């Protein structure tokens, strides 16, 4: 390939067209936009993270001071990290498992399958901010429908959005509500793509429904499992829209819901960089730290998936 | 499947579906109430105040926000899809220097949330005097790592290169070939990408939150956020605003649900 490049460089004939001119024409729009609007901002953010700057006036170079601050004194950053991981752990695994179970049931049902699939998919495509507002109305202490129903049944309404633990539960429930249908559709699509012959063979061998599910369906769904785990990790770590809407209207100056229990990493980042006091340098350092966290967790997630599979083969 | 289990499955899936629908039902039911009356009963049925609530909502910035969202999402989607298809085609059809570097770069960007560079992006846009316009909400979508990767995969698996080569022999220019032969050939992949980018840009919240500071550039998610301030105590108007902001898109989805779900799940099944 190297050799042909050299010769075409001299001739500038048809070969030059196909190895330099046309590739350049097709690749250039992406490369220019990528550099200008994606890569450059990230590099510039990293540059800013070494400075103390509020957005106006002189940038003051402080070296690694911002990072040292985050690791030694910023309790809120670590609280937001803990919150995010906790919310991730209590919401996504159940959502994935329930989605898989329902998909397994739906797969055996022919009638109304499309209907059930469509209905359960609606939460996923609804604007996240709207979901936040809907749940705000449902779980409001005085006016929310959930408490009114509890009271109607003779119970006592709970302060859903005012109690740290309950607020986290509401967020987890919201994630569950949003993603079950999506995961279900993904798994259904995966199951439909598995060849019917394999199932027929299993039936001939006398395998029951449960056995077939665990020995055939689940292993063959591995690509989808990886896709779901990686995307839910990356998506979950970016959680921002719904909690931000639900707990933004609070009258107190403390952001992030009751006792900051619903302050996610991205929300903390947004607040540090653009909130009441604009600290763009420090905010950029927080962004870099979040990036590292996402990288580490994604790699761990991928390794766990890979490792499990290897052990199975042994 | 025995006779007892099947109805049980139907009951279970119906219950889950009810849970999925309940919040939407509540939203629509509550939007037909007058605020005062809504608090006197449990609003599980429909009342008759919908038109008045709608009047309140349409008297606000709703239509402008809808227009802005449509404009931003459509422009982002068209250009992102075109740029993605072009780079995807180049990576499949040509052997050029830095090809594998570009490929790896695209894979890497899929893992990195673009929003993390938002501080730098904001300063960049401010320097270019683009704050206060709709452009910052569009430009960030143009080079999308997922889009490029998706188109590359799709073109590789479903475009017969013989067609491209025979077009070359017939003397068709490469750009002509791309638009006349390649794009029609990979239409399903393009439709999927269009759906995804449209959905993502329509629902995008963080970027508009940073850039929108007046009503003229407001998008739907920002409009929804502003509902609380706009009608302080008029809960019914807030919910009606929420309903009109979400229901049309949901109806559109239901109409094309078969293709939509297939498109949205295709990426996972193939990858």
Coordinates of C-alpha atoms in Angstrom, one line a residue:
Chain A
X1 CA 0.0 0.0 0.0
X2 CA 2.8 2.3 0.9
X3 CA 4.5 1.6 -2.5
X4 CA 1.4 2.3 -4.5
X5 CA 1.0 5.6 -2.7
X6 CA 4.4 6.7 -3.8
X7 CA 3.9 5.9 -7.4
X8 CA 0.4 7.5 -7.6
X9 CA 1.7 10.6 -5.9
X10 CA 3.9 11.2 -9.0
X11 CA 1.3 10.3 -11.6
X12 CA -1.6 12.0 -10.0
X13 CA -3.8 9.9 -12.2
X14 CA -6.9 7.8 -11.5
X15 CA -5.2 6.1 -8.6
X16 CA -4.5 9.4 -6.9
X17 CA -8.2 10.2 -7.2
X18 CA -9.2 7.0 -5.3
X19 CA -6.6 7.1 -2.6
X20 CA -6.4 10.8 -1.8
X21 CA -8.9 13.1 -3.6
X22 CA -12.2 11.3 -3.2
X23 CA -11.4 10.0 0.4
X24 CA -10.6 13.5 1.3
X25 CA -13.9 14.9 -0.1
X26 CA -15.9 12.3 1.8
X27 CA -14.0 12.4 5.0
X28 CA -13.5 16.1 5.3
X29 CA -16.9 17.3 6.4
X30 CA -16.8 14.8 9.3
X31 CA -13.3 15.6 10.3
X32 CA -13.7 19.4 10.2
X33 CA -17.0 19.3 12.2
X34 CA -15.5 16.7 14.6
X35 CA -12.4 18.8 15.3
X36 CA -14.3 22.1 15.5
X37 CA -17.3 21.2 17.6
X38 CA -16.4 18.0 19.5
X39 CA -12.6 17.6 19.9
X40 CA -11.6 21.2 20.2
X41 CA -14.1 22.0 23.0
X42 CA -12.8 18.9 25.0
X43 CA -9.2 19.9 24.5
X44 CA -10.0 23.5 25.5
X45 CA -11.9 22.3 28.5
X46 CA -8.8 20.4 29.6
X47 CA -6.7 23.5 29.1
X48 CA -9.3 25.5 31.2
X49 CA -9.1 22.8 34.0
X50 CA -5.6 24.0 34.7
X51 CA -6.9 27.6 35.3
X52 CA -9.0 29.6 37.7
X53 CA -11.5 31.5 35.6
X54 CA -15.1 32.7 36.0
X55 CA -15.6 33.3 32.2
X56 CA -14.7 37.0 32.2
X57 CA -11.4 38.7 32.9
X58 CA -7.9 37.1 33.1
X59 CA -7.4 33.3 33.2
X60 CA -5.2 32.5 36.2
X61 CA -2.9 29.5 35.7
X62 CA -3.1 27.3 38.8
X63 CA -1.6 24.0 37.5
X64 CA -3.1 20.9 39.1
X65 CA -4.7 22.9 41.9
X66 CA -8.3 22.3 40.8
X67 CA -7.7 18.5 40.7
X68 CA -6.0 18.5 44.1
X69 CA -9.1 20.4 45.4
X70 CA -11.5 17.8 44.0
X71 CA -9.6 14.9 45.6
X72 CA -8.9 16.5 48.9
X73 CA -11.7 18.9 49.8
X74 CA -14.6 18.4 47.4
X75 CA -17.0 16.3 49.4
X76 CA -19.9 17.1 47.0
X77 CA -18.1 15.6 44.0
X78 CA -17.7 12.3 45.8
X79 CA -21.2 12.5 47.1
X80 CA -22.5 13.0 43.6
X81 CA -20.3 10.0 42.5
X82 CA -21.8 7.8 45.2
X83 CA -25.3 9.0 44.4
X84 CA -24.9 8.2 40.7
X85 CA -23.5 4.7 41.4
X86 CA -26.2 4.0 43.9
X87 CA -29.0 5.1 41.6
X88 CA -27.4 3.1 38.8
X89 CA -27.2 -0.1 40.9
X90 CA -30.7 0.0 42.3
X91 CA -32.4 0.8 39.0
X92 CA -30.7 -0.6 35.9
X93 CA -30.2 -4.3 36.9
X94 CA -33.9 -4.7 37.8
X95 CA -34.9 -2.9 34.6
X96 CA -32.7 -5.2 32.5
X97 CA -33.9 -8.4 34.3
X98 CA -37.6 -7.4 34.1
X99 CA -37.2 -6.4 30.5
X100 CA -35.7 -9.8 29.7
X101 CA -38.4 -11.7 31.5
X102 CA -41.2 -9.8 29.8
X103 CA -39.5 -10.3 26.4
X104 CA -39.3 -14.0 27.1
X105 CA -43.0 -14.1 27.9
X106 CA -43.9 -11.9 24.9
X107 CA -41.9 -14.1 22.6
X108 CA -44.3 -17.0 23.2
X109 CA -47.3 -14.8 22.5
X110 CA -48.3 -14.1 19.0
X111 CA -51.5 -12.1 19.5
X112 CA -51.2 -8.5 20.5
X113 CA -47.4 -8.6 20.7
X114 CA -46.9 -5.5 18.6
X115 CA -49.5 -3.7 20.8
X116 CA -47.8 -4.6 24.0
X117 CA -44.4 -3.7 22.6
X118 CA -45.6 -0.3 21.4
X119 CA -47.3 0.6 24.6
X120 CA -44.3 -0.3 26.7
X121 CA -41.9 1.6 24.4
X122 CA -43.7 4.9 24.9
X123 CA -41.8 5.9 28.1
X124 CA -38.5 5.5 26.4
X125 CA -39.1 8.0 23.7
X126 CA -40.8 10.6 25.9
X127 CA -38.6 13.6 26.5
X128 CA -36.7 13.0 29.8
X129 CA -37.6 16.4 31.1
X130 CA -41.3 15.6 30.6
X131 CA -40.8 12.4 32.5
X132 CA -39.4 14.4 35.4
X133 CA -42.3 16.7 35.4
X134 CA -44.9 13.9 35.2
X135 CA -43.3 12.1 38.2
X136 CA -43.2 15.4 40.0
X137 CA -46.9 15.6 39.7
X138 CA -47.4 12.0 40.5
X139 CA -45.3 12.0 43.7
X140 CA -46.0 15.5 45.1
X141 CA -46.6 15.4 48.8
X142 CA -49.9 17.3 48.9
X143 CA -51.3 17.2 45.4
X144 CA -49.6 14.1 43.9
X145 CA -51.9 11.4 42.8
X146 CA -49.9 8.6 44.5
X147 CA -50.4 10.1 48.0
X148 CA -54.1 10.9 47.2
X149 CA -54.6 7.2 46.3
X150 CA -52.8 6.1 49.5
X151 CA -54.9 8.4 51.5
X152 CA -58.0 7.3 49.7
X153 CA -57.2 3.8 50.7
X154 CA -56.9 4.9 54.3
X155 CA -53.1 5.1 54.5
X156 CA -50.9 8.1 55.3
X157 CA -49.2 9.9 52.4
X158 CA -45.4 9.9 52.3
X159 CA -43.1 12.8 51.7
X160 CA -41.7 11.2 48.6
X161 CA -39.7 14.1 47.3
X162 CA -38.6 15.4 50.7
X163 CA -37.0 12.4 52.2
X164 CA -33.5 11.5 50.8
X165 CA -34.1 7.7 50.6
X166 CA -37.6 8.0 49.2
X167 CA -36.4 10.6 46.6
X168 CA -33.8 8.2 45.4
X169 CA -36.4 5.5 45.2
X170 CA -38.6 7.7 43.1
X171 CA -35.7 8.4 40.7
X172 CA -35.0 4.7 40.5
X173 CA -38.6 3.9 39.9
X174 CA -38.6 6.4 37.1
X175 CA -35.6 4.8 35.4
X176 CA -37.3 1.4 35.8
X177 CA -40.4 2.8 34.2
X178 CA -38.6 4.4 31.4
X179 CA -36.2 1.5 30.4
X180 CA -38.2 -1.7 30.9
X181 CA -40.0 -1.4 27.6
X182 CA -36.8 -0.4 25.7
X183 CA -34.9 -3.4 27.0
X184 CA -37.9 -5.6 26.3
X185 CA -37.9 -4.5 22.7
X186 CA -34.2 -5.0 22.4
X187 CA -34.4 -8.5 23.8
X188 CA -37.4 -9.3 21.7
X189 CA -35.5 -8.2 18.5
X190 CA -32.6 -10.4 19.6
X191 CA -34.8 -13.4 20.3
X192 CA -36.5 -13.0 16.9
X193 CA -33.1 -13.1 15.2
X194 CA -32.3 -16.5 16.7
X195 CA -32.9 -19.2 14.2
X196 CA -36.1 -21.2 14.7
X197 CA -34.1 -24.4 13.8
X198 CA -32.2 -24.3 17.1
X199 CA -35.5 -24.2 19.1
X200 CA -36.9 -27.0 17.0
X201 CA -33.8 -29.1 17.7
X202 CA -34.0 -28.3 21.5
X203 CA -37.7 -29.4 21.5
X204 CA -36.8 -32.7 19.7
X205 CA -34.1 -33.3 22.4
X206 CA -36.8 -32.8 25.0
X207 CA -35.7 -29.5 26.5
X208 CA -38.4 -27.6 28.5
X209 CA -39.2 -23.9 28.1
X210 CA -37.1 -22.9 31.1
X211 CA -34.1 -25.1 30.1
X212 CA -34.3 -23.7 26.5
X213 CA -34.3 -20.2 27.8
X214 CA -31.2 -20.6 30.0
X215 CA -29.2 -22.9 27.7
X216 CA -30.1 -21.5 24.3
X217 CA -31.8 -18.1 24.4
X218 CA -29.6 -16.4 27.0
X219 CA -26.2 -17.4 25.6
X220 CA -27.2 -16.4 22.1
X221 CA -28.3 -13.0 23.4
X222 CA -24.7 -12.2 24.5
X223 CA -24.2 -9.3 21.9
X224 CA -27.4 -7.7 23.1
X225 CA -26.4 -8.1 26.7
X226 CA -23.1 -6.4 26.1
X227 CA -24.8 -3.6 24.2
X228 CA -27.4 -3.1 27.0
X229 CA -24.8 -3.2 29.8
X230 CA -22.4 -0.8 28.2
X231 CA -25.1 1.7 27.0
X232 CA -26.9 1.6 30.3
X233 CA -23.6 2.2 32.2
X234 CA -22.7 5.1 30.0
X235 CA -26.2 6.5 30.0
X236 CA -26.7 6.0 33.7
X237 CA -23.5 7.8 34.6
X238 CA -24.8 10.7 32.6
X239 CA -28.1 10.9 34.5
X240 CA -29.1 14.6 34.7
X241 CA -32.3 15.6 33.0
X242 CA -35.0 14.0 35.1
X243 CA -33.6 14.7 38.6
X244 CA -32.6 18.2 37.6
X245 CA -36.2 18.9 36.6
X246 CA -37.8 17.2 39.6
X247 CA -35.7 18.9 42.3
X248 CA -34.8 22.2 40.7
X249 CA -37.9 24.0 41.8
X250 CA -37.0 23.5 45.5
X251 CA -37.0 26.7 47.5
X252 CA -33.8 26.0 49.4
X253 CA -30.5 27.0 48.0
X254 CA -29.1 23.4 48.3
X255 CA -29.4 21.8 44.9
X256 CA -29.8 18.1 44.3
X257 CA -32.9 17.3 46.2
X258 CA -33.3 16.5 49.9
X259 CA -29.8 16.4 51.4
X260 CA -28.4 16.4 47.9
X261 CA -29.4 12.7 47.7
X262 CA -30.3 13.0 44.0
X263 CA -27.4 15.2 43.0
X264 CA -25.8 13.2 40.1
X265 CA -22.3 13.7 38.7
X266 CA -23.5 15.6 35.6
X267 CA -25.8 17.8 37.7
X268 CA -22.9 18.6 40.0
X269 CA -20.7 19.4 37.0
X270 CA -23.4 21.6 35.5
X271 CA -23.9 23.4 38.8
X272 CA -20.2 24.0 39.4
X273 CA -19.6 25.3 35.9
X274 CA -22.8 27.2 35.2
X275 CA -24.6 27.5 38.5
X276 CA -24.8 30.4 40.9
X277 CA -21.0 31.0 40.8
X278 CA -19.5 30.3 37.4
X279 CA -16.3 28.5 38.0
X280 CA -15.4 27.4 34.5
X281 CA -11.9 26.2 35.3
X282 CA -13.0 24.1 38.3
X283 CA -16.0 22.9 36.4
X284 CA -13.8 21.7 33.6
X285 CA -11.6 19.8 36.1
X286 CA -14.8 18.1 37.4
X287 CA -15.7 17.2 33.8
X288 CA -12.3 15.6 33.3
X289 CA -12.7 13.6 36.5
X290 CA -16.2 12.4 35.3
X291 CA -14.6 11.4 32.0
X292 CA -12.1 9.3 33.9
X293 CA -14.8 7.7 36.1
X294 CA -16.8 6.8 33.0
X295 CA -13.8 5.3 31.3
X296 CA -12.8 3.2 34.3
X297 CA -16.4 1.9 34.8
X298 CA -16.9 1.1 31.1
X299 CA -13.6 -0.8 31.0
X300 CA -14.6 -2.7 34.2
X301 CA -18.0 -3.5 32.7
X302 CA -16.5 -4.8 29.5
X303 CA -13.9 -6.9 31.3
X304 CA -16.5 -8.4 33.6
X305 CA -18.6 -9.4 30.6
X306 CA -15.6 -10.8 28.8
X307 CA -14.3 -12.6 31.9
X308 CA -17.6 -14.3 32.6
X309 CA -17.8 -15.6 29.1
X310 CA -14.3 -17.1 29.3
X311 CA -15.0 -18.9 32.4
X312 CA -18.1 -20.4 30.9
X313 CA -16.0 -21.8 28.0
X314 CA -13.5 -23.5 30.3
Chain B
X1 CA -47.8 -23.7 26.7
X2 CA -50.6 -25.1 29.0
X3 CA -54.0 -23.5 29.4
X4 CA -53.5 -22.0 32.8
X5 CA -50.2 -20.3 32.2
X6 CA -51.2 -18.4 29.0
X7 CA -53.9 -16.3 30.6
X8 CA -51.6 -15.6 33.5
X9 CA -48.9 -14.3 31.1
X10 CA -51.5 -12.0 29.4
X11 CA -52.5 -10.7 32.8
X12 CA -48.9 -10.0 33.8
X13 CA -48.0 -8.2 30.6
X14 CA -51.2 -6.2 30.8
X15 CA -50.4 -5.0 34.3
X16 CA -46.9 -3.9 33.2
X17 CA -48.4 -2.2 30.2
X18 CA -50.9 -0.4 32.4
X19 CA -48.1 0.8 34.6
X20 CA -46.4 2.2 31.4
X21 CA -49.5 4.0 30.3
X22 CA -50.8 5.2 33.7
X23 CA -48.6 8.4 33.9
X24 CA -49.7 9.4 30.3
X25 CA -53.3 8.7 31.1
X26 CA -53.0 10.8 34.3
X27 CA -51.4 13.6 32.3
X28 CA -54.2 13.7 29.8
X29 CA -56.9 13.3 32.4
X30 CA -55.5 16.1 34.6
X31 CA -55.2 18.5 31.6
X32 CA -59.0 18.5 31.3
X33 CA -59.5 19.8 34.8
X34 CA -59.7 23.3 36.3
X35 CA -56.9 23.6 38.8
X36 CA -59.2 24.2 41.8
X37 CA -61.4 21.3 40.9
X38 CA -58.5 19.0 40.3
X39 CA -57.5 19.2 43.9
X40 CA -61.0 18.4 45.2
X41 CA -61.3 15.0 43.5
X42 CA -58.9 12.3 42.4
X43 CA -58.7 13.2 38.7
X44 CA -59.0 9.7 37.2
X45 CA -61.8 10.7 34.8
X46 CA -62.1 13.5 32.3
X47 CA -63.5 16.9 33.0
X48 CA -64.5 19.7 30.6
X49 CA -61.8 22.4 31.1
X50 CA -59.4 21.2 28.4
X51 CA -60.1 24.1 25.9
X52 CA -59.5 26.8 28.5
X53 CA -56.2 25.2 29.5
X54 CA -55.2 24.9 25.9
X55 CA -56.0 28.6 25.4
X56 CA -53.6 29.4 28.3
X57 CA -50.9 27.3 26.9
X58 CA -51.1 28.5 23.3
X59 CA -51.1 32.1 24.6
X60 CA -47.5 31.4 25.8
X61 CA -44.3 30.5 24.0
X62 CA -45.4 27.0 23.2
X63 CA -45.6 27.4 19.4
X64 CA -42.3 29.1 19.2
X65 CA -40.6 26.4 21.3
X66 CA -42.2 23.8 19.0
X67 CA -41.0 25.5 15.9
X68 CA -37.5 25.9 17.4
X69 CA -37.3 22.2 18.4
X70 CA -38.5 21.1 14.9
X71 CA -36.0 23.4 13.2
X72 CA -33.0 22.4 15.4
X73 CA -33.8 18.7 15.2
X74 CA -34.5 18.6 11.5
X75 CA -31.4 20.5 10.5
X76 CA -29.2 18.5 12.9
X77 CA -30.6 15.2 11.6
X78 CA -30.2 16.0 7.9
X79 CA -26.6 17.2 8.2
X80 CA -25.5 14.6 10.7
X81 CA -27.0 11.7 8.6
X82 CA -25.4 13.1 5.4
X83 CA -21.9 13.6 7.0
X84 CA -22.1 10.2 8.7
X85 CA -23.0 8.4 5.5
X86 CA -20.2 10.2 3.6
X87 CA -17.5 9.3 6.1
X88 CA -19.0 5.7 6.5
X89 CA -18.8 5.3 2.7
X90 CA -15.2 6.6 2.5
X91 CA -14.1 4.1 5.2
X92 CA -15.6 1.2 3.3
X93 CA -14.9 2.2 -0.3
X94 CA -11.4 3.6 -0.2
X95 CA -8.1 2.6 1.1
X96 CA -6.3 5.7 2.2
X97 CA -3.7 6.8 4.7
X98 CA -5.0 7.3 8.3
X99 CA -8.0 5.2 7.5
X100 CA -7.5 2.9 10.5
X101 CA -6.6 5.9 12.7
X102 CA -9.9 7.5 11.7
X103 CA -11.8 4.3 12.4
X104 CA -10.3 4.0 15.9
X105 CA -11.0 7.7 16.6
X106 CA -14.7 7.1 15.7
X107 CA -15.0 4.1 18.0
X108 CA -13.4 6.1 20.8
X109 CA -15.7 9.0 20.5
X110 CA -18.7 6.8 20.9
X111 CA -17.6 6.1 24.5
X112 CA -17.1 9.8 25.4
X113 CA -20.1 11.9 26.3
X114 CA -19.9 15.0 24.1
X115 CA -21.4 17.0 26.9
X116 CA -18.3 16.8 29.0
X117 CA -16.7 19.4 26.6
X118 CA -19.6 21.8 27.1
X119 CA -17.6 24.4 29.0
X120 CA -15.1 24.7 26.1
X121 CA -17.9 24.5 23.6
X122 CA -19.7 27.4 25.3
X123 CA -16.6 29.6 25.3
X124 CA -16.0 28.7 21.6
X125 CA -19.5 29.6 20.7
X126 CA -19.3 32.9 22.7
X127 CA -16.0 33.7 20.8
X128 CA -17.7 33.1 17.5
X129 CA -20.7 35.3 18.6
X130 CA -23.1 32.4 18.1
X131 CA -24.7 32.5 21.6
X132 CA -28.3 33.6 21.4
X133 CA -28.8 31.8 18.1
X134 CA -30.0 28.2 17.5
X135 CA -26.7 27.2 15.9
X136 CA -24.9 25.9 19.0
X137 CA -27.7 23.3 19.5
X138 CA -27.2 22.2 15.9
X139 CA -23.4 22.2 15.4
X140 CA -22.7 19.8 18.2
X141 CA -24.6 17.1 16.4
X142 CA -22.8 17.4 13.0
X143 CA -20.0 14.9 13.7
X144 CA -21.5 12.1 15.7
X145 CA -19.4 9.2 16.5
X146 CA -22.3 6.7 16.7
X147 CA -23.7 8.0 13.4
X148 CA -20.3 7.5 11.6
X149 CA -19.8 4.0 13.1
X150 CA -23.4 3.0 12.4
X151 CA -23.2 4.1 8.7
X152 CA -19.8 2.4 8.3
X153 CA -21.1 -0.9 9.6
X154 CA -24.3 -0.7 7.6
X155 CA -22.6 0.2 4.3
X156 CA -20.0 -2.5 4.8
X157 CA -22.6 -5.2 5.4
X158 CA -25.2 -4.2 2.8
X159 CA -23.7 -2.3 -0.1
X160 CA -22.5 -4.5 -3.0
X161 CA -19.2 -2.9 -4.0
X162 CA -19.7 -4.3 -7.5
X163 CA -22.4 -1.7 -8.0
X164 CA -20.1 1.1 -7.2
X165 CA -17.4 -0.3 -9.4
X166 CA -19.6 -0.8 -12.4
X167 CA -20.9 2.8 -12.0
X168 CA -17.2 3.9 -12.1
X169 CA -16.8 1.9 -15.3
X170 CA -19.8 3.6 -16.7
X171 CA -18.1 6.9 -16.1
X172 CA -20.2 8.1 -13.2
X173 CA -18.5 10.6 -10.8
X174 CA -18.0 9.5 -7.3
X175 CA -20.3 12.1 -5.8
X176 CA -22.9 11.2 -8.3
X177 CA -22.5 7.5 -7.5
X178 CA -22.8 8.3 -3.8
X179 CA -26.1 10.1 -4.1
X180 CA -27.6 8.0 -6.9
X181 CA -26.5 4.5 -6.0
X182 CA -25.0 4.3 -2.4
X183 CA -27.7 6.2 -0.5
X184 CA -30.7 4.4 -2.0
X185 CA -28.9 1.1 -1.4
X186 CA -28.5 1.7 2.3
X187 CA -31.9 3.4 2.9
X188 CA -32.9 1.2 5.9
X189 CA -29.7 2.1 7.8
X190 CA -30.2 5.8 7.0
X191 CA -33.8 5.7 8.2
X192 CA -32.7 4.2 11.5
X193 CA -30.0 6.9 11.9
X194 CA -32.5 9.6 11.1
X195 CA -34.9 8.3 13.8
X196 CA -32.2 8.1 16.4
X197 CA -30.6 11.5 15.8
X198 CA -34.0 13.2 15.6
X199 CA -35.0 11.6 18.9
X200 CA -31.8 12.5 20.6
X201 CA -31.6 16.0 19.4
X202 CA -35.3 16.6 20.2
X203 CA -34.9 15.4 23.7
X204 CA -31.6 17.1 24.3
X205 CA -31.6 19.2 27.5
X206 CA -28.2 20.0 28.8
X207 CA -26.9 21.9 25.7
X208 CA -30.0 24.1 25.3
X209 CA -30.0 24.7 29.1
X210 CA -26.5 26.2 28.7
X211 CA -27.3 28.2 25.6
X212 CA -30.9 29.3 25.8
X213 CA -31.4 32.4 27.8
X214 CA -34.4 34.0 26.2
X215 CA -37.7 32.9 24.6
X216 CA -36.6 33.3 21.0
X217 CA -34.4 30.2 20.9
X218 CA -36.2 28.1 23.5
X219 CA -36.7 24.4 22.6
X220 CA -39.4 22.0 24.0
X221 CA -37.4 20.6 26.9
X222 CA -36.6 24.2 28.0
X223 CA -40.3 25.1 27.5
X224 CA -41.3 22.2 29.8
X225 CA -38.8 23.4 32.4
X226 CA -40.2 26.9 32.3
X227 CA -43.8 25.7 32.8
X228 CA -43.4 25.8 36.6
X229 CA -42.4 29.5 36.5
X230 CA -44.9 30.5 33.8
X231 CA -48.0 29.3 35.5
X232 CA -46.9 29.4 39.2
X233 CA -50.1 28.1 40.7
X234 CA -52.0 27.0 37.6
X235 CA -51.2 23.3 37.8
X236 CA -53.7 22.4 35.2
X237 CA -52.1 24.7 32.7
X238 CA -48.6 23.2 33.5
X239 CA -49.9 19.7 32.8
X240 CA -51.7 20.8 29.6
X241 CA -48.4 22.4 28.4
X242 CA -46.7 19.1 29.2
X243 CA -49.3 17.1 27.3
X244 CA -49.2 19.2 24.2
X245 CA -45.4 19.1 24.2
X246 CA -45.2 15.3 24.4
X247 CA -48.4 13.8 23.0
X248 CA -47.9 14.7 19.2
X249 CA -44.5 13.0 19.1
X250 CA -45.9 10.0 20.9
X251 CA -48.8 9.7 18.4
X252 CA -46.4 10.0 15.5
X253 CA -44.4 7.2 17.1
X254 CA -47.5 5.0 17.5
X255 CA -48.4 5.5 13.8
X256 CA -45.0 4.4 12.7
X257 CA -44.2 2.2 15.7
X258 CA -43.4 -1.0 13.7
X259 CA -40.6 0.7 11.7
X260 CA -39.5 2.8 14.6
X261 CA -38.9 0.0 17.1
X262 CA -37.3 -2.1 14.4
X263 CA -35.0 0.8 13.6
X264 CA -34.1 1.6 17.2
X265 CA -33.3 -2.1 18.1
X266 CA -31.5 -2.8 14.8
X267 CA -28.3 -1.3 16.1
X268 CA -28.0 -3.6 19.1
X269 CA -28.9 -6.8 17.2
X270 CA -26.4 -6.2 14.5
X271 CA -23.6 -4.8 16.6

